Amino acid sequence: MSRKIVALATFGAGCFWHPQQVFDQLEGVSGTWVGYTGGTKENPTYEEVCQANTGHAEVVHMEFEPRVVTYETLLDIFWQIHDPTQLDGQGDDIGSQYRSAIFTHDEYQARVARESKTEKGTSGRWLRPIITTIQPAPTFWEAEDYHQKYMERLDHRSWMSDLFIKRKKK
């Protein structure tokens, strides 16, 4: 019997509901949680994060099986589901909590994230420079229960969730 190897990935890509929905559907992603990281306040609440004085970003934090889905694949999806050139916001969601950020869990992820950012930045896809930050993952604070699997509970599928082919088998 082979042992399942699990790794972590954490991304800030605007409001955390849609990214969670997208990553949840991928084969090889064994769990996702939305929450806050990158700031100074311990165990922040949604209201505190929205006041933009905690320094935290809204993020999707996930466990994945690298033998099934690679970190590189997760990064490719991360770049597709948000605008990494918009400073402190995504669309109409404005504030530093909605920033584009990659929080890495080891040196391998840091290197691959930097390489991916450079590659995407020179791809010609965006007219403005990519401003996504890349930093070691600090403590992840899980968001309140009512934020977890929010889109799933609404039975709402966003356009983003239709972009990816390698879905979990039902």
PDB file of C-alpha atoms in Angstrom:
ATOM      1  CA  MET A   1       0.000   0.000   0.000  1.00  0.00           C
ATOM      2  CA  SER A   2       1.489   3.357  -0.993  1.00  0.00           C
ATOM      3  CA  ARG A   3       1.337   6.203   1.446  1.00  0.00           C
ATOM      4  CA  LYS A   4      -0.381   9.397   0.345  1.00  0.00           C
ATOM      5  CA  ILE A   5       2.022  12.368   0.264  1.00  0.00           C
ATOM      6  CA  VAL A   6       0.287  15.654   1.058  1.00  0.00           C
ATOM      7  CA  ALA A   7       1.635  19.186   0.650  1.00  0.00           C
ATOM      8  CA  LEU A   8       0.214  22.635   1.398  1.00  0.00           C
ATOM      9  CA  ALA A   9      -0.416  25.621  -0.874  1.00  0.00           C
ATOM     10  CA  THR A  10      -1.762  29.056   0.066  1.00  0.00           C
ATOM     11  CA  PHE A  11      -2.869  31.749  -2.394  1.00  0.00           C
ATOM     12  CA  GLY A  12      -4.432  35.200  -2.124  1.00  0.00           C
ATOM     13  CA  ALA A  13      -6.465  35.961  -5.255  1.00  0.00           C
ATOM     14  CA  GLY A  14      -9.131  38.449  -4.206  1.00  0.00           C
ATOM     15  CA  CYS A  15     -12.258  37.364  -2.365  1.00  0.00           C
ATOM     16  CA  PHE A  16     -11.539  33.840  -1.165  1.00  0.00           C
ATOM     17  CA  TRP A  17     -14.882  32.265  -2.110  1.00  0.00           C
ATOM     18  CA  HIS A  18     -14.276  31.769  -5.845  1.00  0.00           C
ATOM     19  CA  PRO A  19     -10.691  30.481  -5.585  1.00  0.00           C
ATOM     20  CA  GLN A  20     -11.829  27.934  -3.010  1.00  0.00           C
ATOM     21  CA  GLN A  21     -14.542  26.732  -5.348  1.00  0.00           C
ATOM     22  CA  VAL A  22     -12.077  26.327  -8.230  1.00  0.00           C
ATOM     23  CA  PHE A  23      -9.366  24.524  -6.257  1.00  0.00           C
ATOM     24  CA  ASP A  24     -11.938  22.309  -4.512  1.00  0.00           C
ATOM     25  CA  GLN A  25     -12.879  20.770  -7.844  1.00  0.00           C
ATOM     26  CA  LEU A  26      -9.373  19.685  -8.805  1.00  0.00           C
ATOM     27  CA  GLU A  27      -8.354  16.058  -8.715  1.00  0.00           C
ATOM     28  CA  GLY A  28      -5.526  15.803  -6.189  1.00  0.00           C
ATOM     29  CA  VAL A  29      -6.680  18.645  -3.934  1.00  0.00           C
ATOM     30  CA  SER A  30      -7.776  16.840  -0.792  1.00  0.00           C
ATOM     31  CA  GLY A  31      -9.006  19.816   1.224  1.00  0.00           C
ATOM     32  CA  THR A  32      -9.419  23.588   1.084  1.00  0.00           C
ATOM     33  CA  TRP A  33     -10.075  26.201   3.725  1.00  0.00           C
ATOM     34  CA  VAL A  34     -10.496  29.937   3.430  1.00  0.00           C
ATOM     35  CA  GLY A  35      -8.932  32.270   5.914  1.00  0.00           C
ATOM     36  CA  TYR A  36      -6.425  34.978   6.594  1.00  0.00           C
ATOM     37  CA  THR A  37      -2.646  35.215   6.569  1.00  0.00           C
ATOM     38  CA  GLY A  38       0.180  37.642   6.015  1.00  0.00           C
ATOM     39  CA  GLY A  39      -0.732  40.094   8.754  1.00  0.00           C
ATOM     40  CA  THR A  40       0.090  40.847  12.358  1.00  0.00           C
ATOM     41  CA  LYS A  41      -3.183  40.277  14.253  1.00  0.00           C
ATOM     42  CA  GLU A  42      -3.569  36.849  15.839  1.00  0.00           C
ATOM     43  CA  ASN A  43      -6.811  35.007  15.109  1.00  0.00           C
ATOM     44  CA  PRO A  44      -8.426  37.890  13.204  1.00  0.00           C
ATOM     45  CA  THR A  45     -12.129  38.080  12.429  1.00  0.00           C
ATOM     46  CA  TYR A  46     -13.598  38.872   9.025  1.00  0.00           C
ATOM     47  CA  GLU A  47     -14.706  42.270  10.289  1.00  0.00           C
ATOM     48  CA  GLU A  48     -11.182  43.094  11.498  1.00  0.00           C
ATOM     49  CA  VAL A  49      -9.618  42.007   8.206  1.00  0.00           C
ATOM     50  CA  CYS A  50     -12.147  44.105   6.256  1.00  0.00           C
ATOM     51  CA  GLN A  51     -11.089  47.194   8.218  1.00  0.00           C
ATOM     52  CA  ALA A  52      -7.700  46.729   6.488  1.00  0.00           C
ATOM     53  CA  ASN A  53      -5.668  47.307   9.641  1.00  0.00           C
ATOM     54  CA  THR A  54      -4.578  43.714  10.337  1.00  0.00           C
ATOM     55  CA  GLY A  55      -2.308  43.331   7.308  1.00  0.00           C
ATOM     56  CA  HIS A  56      -3.944  39.997   6.456  1.00  0.00           C
ATOM     57  CA  ALA A  57      -4.976  38.811   3.005  1.00  0.00           C
ATOM     58  CA  GLU A  58      -8.009  36.664   2.270  1.00  0.00           C
ATOM     59  CA  VAL A  59      -6.556  33.346   1.111  1.00  0.00           C
ATOM     60  CA  VAL A  60      -7.414  29.825   0.093  1.00  0.00           C
ATOM     61  CA  HIS A  61      -5.270  27.289   1.936  1.00  0.00           C
ATOM     62  CA  MET A  62      -5.187  23.752   0.598  1.00  0.00           C
ATOM     63  CA  GLU A  63      -3.802  20.283   1.014  1.00  0.00           C
ATOM     64  CA  PHE A  64      -2.865  18.587  -2.232  1.00  0.00           C
ATOM     65  CA  GLU A  65      -1.245  15.384  -3.437  1.00  0.00           C
ATOM     66  CA  PRO A  66       1.803  16.324  -5.579  1.00  0.00           C
ATOM     67  CA  ARG A  67       1.687  12.917  -7.293  1.00  0.00           C
ATOM     68  CA  VAL A  68      -1.758  13.801  -8.641  1.00  0.00           C
ATOM     69  CA  VAL A  69      -1.629  17.587  -9.112  1.00  0.00           C
ATOM     70  CA  THR A  70       1.638  19.510  -9.126  1.00  0.00           C
ATOM     71  CA  TYR A  71       2.386  22.796  -7.437  1.00  0.00           C
ATOM     72  CA  GLU A  72       3.137  24.165 -10.916  1.00  0.00           C
ATOM     73  CA  THR A  73      -0.404  23.274 -12.003  1.00  0.00           C
ATOM     74  CA  LEU A  74      -1.847  24.995  -8.942  1.00  0.00           C
ATOM     75  CA  LEU A  75       0.195  28.100  -9.799  1.00  0.00           C
ATOM     76  CA  ASP A  76      -1.034  28.056 -13.407  1.00  0.00           C
ATOM     77  CA  ILE A  77      -4.605  28.027 -12.137  1.00  0.00           C
ATOM     78  CA  PHE A  78      -3.825  30.771  -9.604  1.00  0.00           C
ATOM     79  CA  TRP A  79      -2.638  33.055 -12.439  1.00  0.00           C
ATOM     80  CA  GLN A  80      -5.782  32.322 -14.475  1.00  0.00           C
ATOM     81  CA  ILE A  81      -8.413  33.041 -11.829  1.00  0.00           C
ATOM     82  CA  HIS A  82      -7.503  36.614 -10.917  1.00  0.00           C
ATOM     83  CA  ASP A  83      -5.772  39.773 -12.116  1.00  0.00           C
ATOM     84  CA  PRO A  84      -2.249  39.736 -10.654  1.00  0.00           C
ATOM     85  CA  THR A  85      -1.643  43.291 -11.886  1.00  0.00           C
ATOM     86  CA  GLN A  86      -4.306  44.990  -9.757  1.00  0.00           C
ATOM     87  CA  LEU A  87      -2.889  46.513  -6.590  1.00  0.00           C
ATOM     88  CA  ASP A  88      -4.834  45.795  -3.396  1.00  0.00           C
ATOM     89  CA  GLY A  89      -7.990  44.521  -4.975  1.00  0.00           C
ATOM     90  CA  GLN A  90      -9.758  42.374  -7.514  1.00  0.00           C
ATOM     91  CA  GLY A  91     -12.396  44.043  -9.639  1.00  0.00           C
ATOM     92  CA  ASP A  92     -14.790  45.917  -7.377  1.00  0.00           C
ATOM     93  CA  ASP A  93     -13.344  44.322  -4.226  1.00  0.00           C
ATOM     94  CA  ILE A  94     -10.876  46.959  -3.070  1.00  0.00           C
ATOM     95  CA  GLY A  95      -8.553  46.704  -0.078  1.00  0.00           C
ATOM     96  CA  SER A  96      -5.241  45.135   0.849  1.00  0.00           C
ATOM     97  CA  GLN A  97      -7.066  42.013   2.070  1.00  0.00           C
ATOM     98  CA  TYR A  98      -7.868  41.262  -1.606  1.00  0.00           C
ATOM     99  CA  ARG A  99      -4.256  41.456  -2.780  1.00  0.00           C
ATOM    100  CA  SER A 100      -2.565  38.980  -5.073  1.00  0.00           C
ATOM    101  CA  ALA A 101      -0.166  36.875  -3.003  1.00  0.00           C
ATOM    102  CA  ILE A 102       1.577  33.529  -2.969  1.00  0.00           C
ATOM    103  CA  PHE A 103       2.492  32.202   0.472  1.00  0.00           C
ATOM    104  CA  THR A 104       5.097  29.463   0.108  1.00  0.00           C
ATOM    105  CA  HIS A 105       5.597  26.506   2.437  1.00  0.00           C
ATOM    106  CA  ASP A 106       9.159  25.566   1.495  1.00  0.00           C
ATOM    107  CA  GLU A 107      12.104  26.656  -0.643  1.00  0.00           C
ATOM    108  CA  TYR A 108      10.940  24.567  -3.598  1.00  0.00           C
ATOM    109  CA  GLN A 109       7.600  26.405  -3.689  1.00  0.00           C
ATOM    110  CA  ALA A 110       9.374  29.760  -3.331  1.00  0.00           C
ATOM    111  CA  ARG A 111      11.664  29.023  -6.283  1.00  0.00           C
ATOM    112  CA  VAL A 112       8.877  27.686  -8.491  1.00  0.00           C
ATOM    113  CA  ALA A 113       6.610  30.634  -7.591  1.00  0.00           C
ATOM    114  CA  ARG A 114       9.331  33.158  -8.496  1.00  0.00           C
ATOM    115  CA  GLU A 115      10.022  31.375 -11.790  1.00  0.00           C
ATOM    116  CA  SER A 116       6.312  31.207 -12.573  1.00  0.00           C
ATOM    117  CA  LYS A 117       5.834  34.912 -11.821  1.00  0.00           C
ATOM    118  CA  THR A 118       8.744  35.804 -14.114  1.00  0.00           C
ATOM    119  CA  GLU A 119       7.401  33.576 -16.890  1.00  0.00           C
ATOM    120  CA  LYS A 120       3.871  34.964 -16.611  1.00  0.00           C
ATOM    121  CA  GLY A 121       5.202  38.519 -16.401  1.00  0.00           C
ATOM    122  CA  THR A 122       6.934  38.177 -19.752  1.00  0.00           C
ATOM    123  CA  SER A 123       4.112  36.250 -21.453  1.00  0.00           C
ATOM    124  CA  GLY A 124       2.399  39.337 -22.863  1.00  0.00           C
ATOM    125  CA  ARG A 125      -0.929  38.328 -21.324  1.00  0.00           C
ATOM    126  CA  TRP A 126      -1.148  41.425 -19.129  1.00  0.00           C
ATOM    127  CA  LEU A 127      -0.533  45.035 -20.119  1.00  0.00           C
ATOM    128  CA  ARG A 128       0.608  46.022 -16.636  1.00  0.00           C
ATOM    129  CA  PRO A 129       3.340  44.457 -14.506  1.00  0.00           C
ATOM    130  CA  ILE A 130       2.466  41.623 -12.124  1.00  0.00           C
ATOM    131  CA  ILE A 131       2.493  42.901  -8.531  1.00  0.00           C
ATOM    132  CA  THR A 132       1.844  39.550  -6.819  1.00  0.00           C
ATOM    133  CA  THR A 133       3.879  39.185  -3.644  1.00  0.00           C
ATOM    134  CA  ILE A 134       5.692  35.953  -2.813  1.00  0.00           C
ATOM    135  CA  GLN A 135       6.606  35.296   0.799  1.00  0.00           C
ATOM    136  CA  PRO A 136       7.002  32.427   3.272  1.00  0.00           C
ATOM    137  CA  ALA A 137       3.657  31.325   4.672  1.00  0.00           C
ATOM    138  CA  PRO A 138       3.077  32.674   8.171  1.00  0.00           C
ATOM    139  CA  THR A 139       0.340  31.315  10.427  1.00  0.00           C
ATOM    140  CA  PHE A 140      -2.915  30.588   8.603  1.00  0.00           C
ATOM    141  CA  TRP A 141      -6.019  31.672  10.493  1.00  0.00           C
ATOM    142  CA  GLU A 142      -9.140  29.831   9.359  1.00  0.00           C
ATOM    143  CA  ALA A 143     -12.070  32.106   8.514  1.00  0.00           C
ATOM    144  CA  GLU A 144     -15.429  31.827  10.192  1.00  0.00           C
ATOM    145  CA  ASP A 145     -17.575  28.787   9.347  1.00  0.00           C
ATOM    146  CA  TYR A 146     -20.018  30.806   7.248  1.00  0.00           C
ATOM    147  CA  HIS A 147     -17.197  31.569   4.766  1.00  0.00           C
ATOM    148  CA  GLN A 148     -16.145  27.933   4.289  1.00  0.00           C
ATOM    149  CA  LYS A 149     -17.448  26.374   1.035  1.00  0.00           C
ATOM    150  CA  TYR A 150     -19.596  29.492   0.601  1.00  0.00           C
ATOM    151  CA  MET A 151     -20.168  29.107  -3.149  1.00  0.00           C
ATOM    152  CA  GLU A 152     -20.913  25.402  -2.752  1.00  0.00           C
ATOM    153  CA  ARG A 153     -23.519  26.114  -0.087  1.00  0.00           C
ATOM    154  CA  LEU A 154     -25.153  28.631  -2.433  1.00  0.00           C
ATOM    155  CA  ASP A 155     -25.127  25.919  -5.109  1.00  0.00           C
ATOM    156  CA  HIS A 156     -23.498  28.490  -7.363  1.00  0.00           C
ATOM    157  CA  ARG A 157     -20.908  27.572  -9.956  1.00  0.00           C
ATOM    158  CA  SER A 158     -18.794  30.459 -11.172  1.00  0.00           C
ATOM    159  CA  TRP A 159     -17.376  30.717 -14.671  1.00  0.00           C
ATOM    160  CA  MET A 160     -13.973  30.002 -13.133  1.00  0.00           C
ATOM    161  CA  SER A 161     -15.040  26.563 -12.005  1.00  0.00           C
ATOM    162  CA  ASP A 162     -15.731  25.592 -15.631  1.00  0.00           C
ATOM    163  CA  LEU A 163     -12.177  26.331 -16.825  1.00  0.00           C
ATOM    164  CA  PHE A 164     -10.499  23.255 -15.441  1.00  0.00           C
ATOM    165  CA  ILE A 165     -10.736  19.769 -16.827  1.00  0.00           C
ATOM    166  CA  LYS A 166      -9.056  17.494 -14.313  1.00  0.00           C
ATOM    167  CA  ARG A 167     -11.914  17.492 -11.837  1.00  0.00           C
ATOM    168  CA  LYS A 168     -12.414  15.250  -8.858  1.00  0.00           C
ATOM    169  CA  LYS A 169     -14.240  12.061  -9.610  1.00  0.00           C
ATOM    170  CA  LYS A 170     -17.664  12.010  -8.010  1.00  0.00           C
TER     171      LYS A 170
END
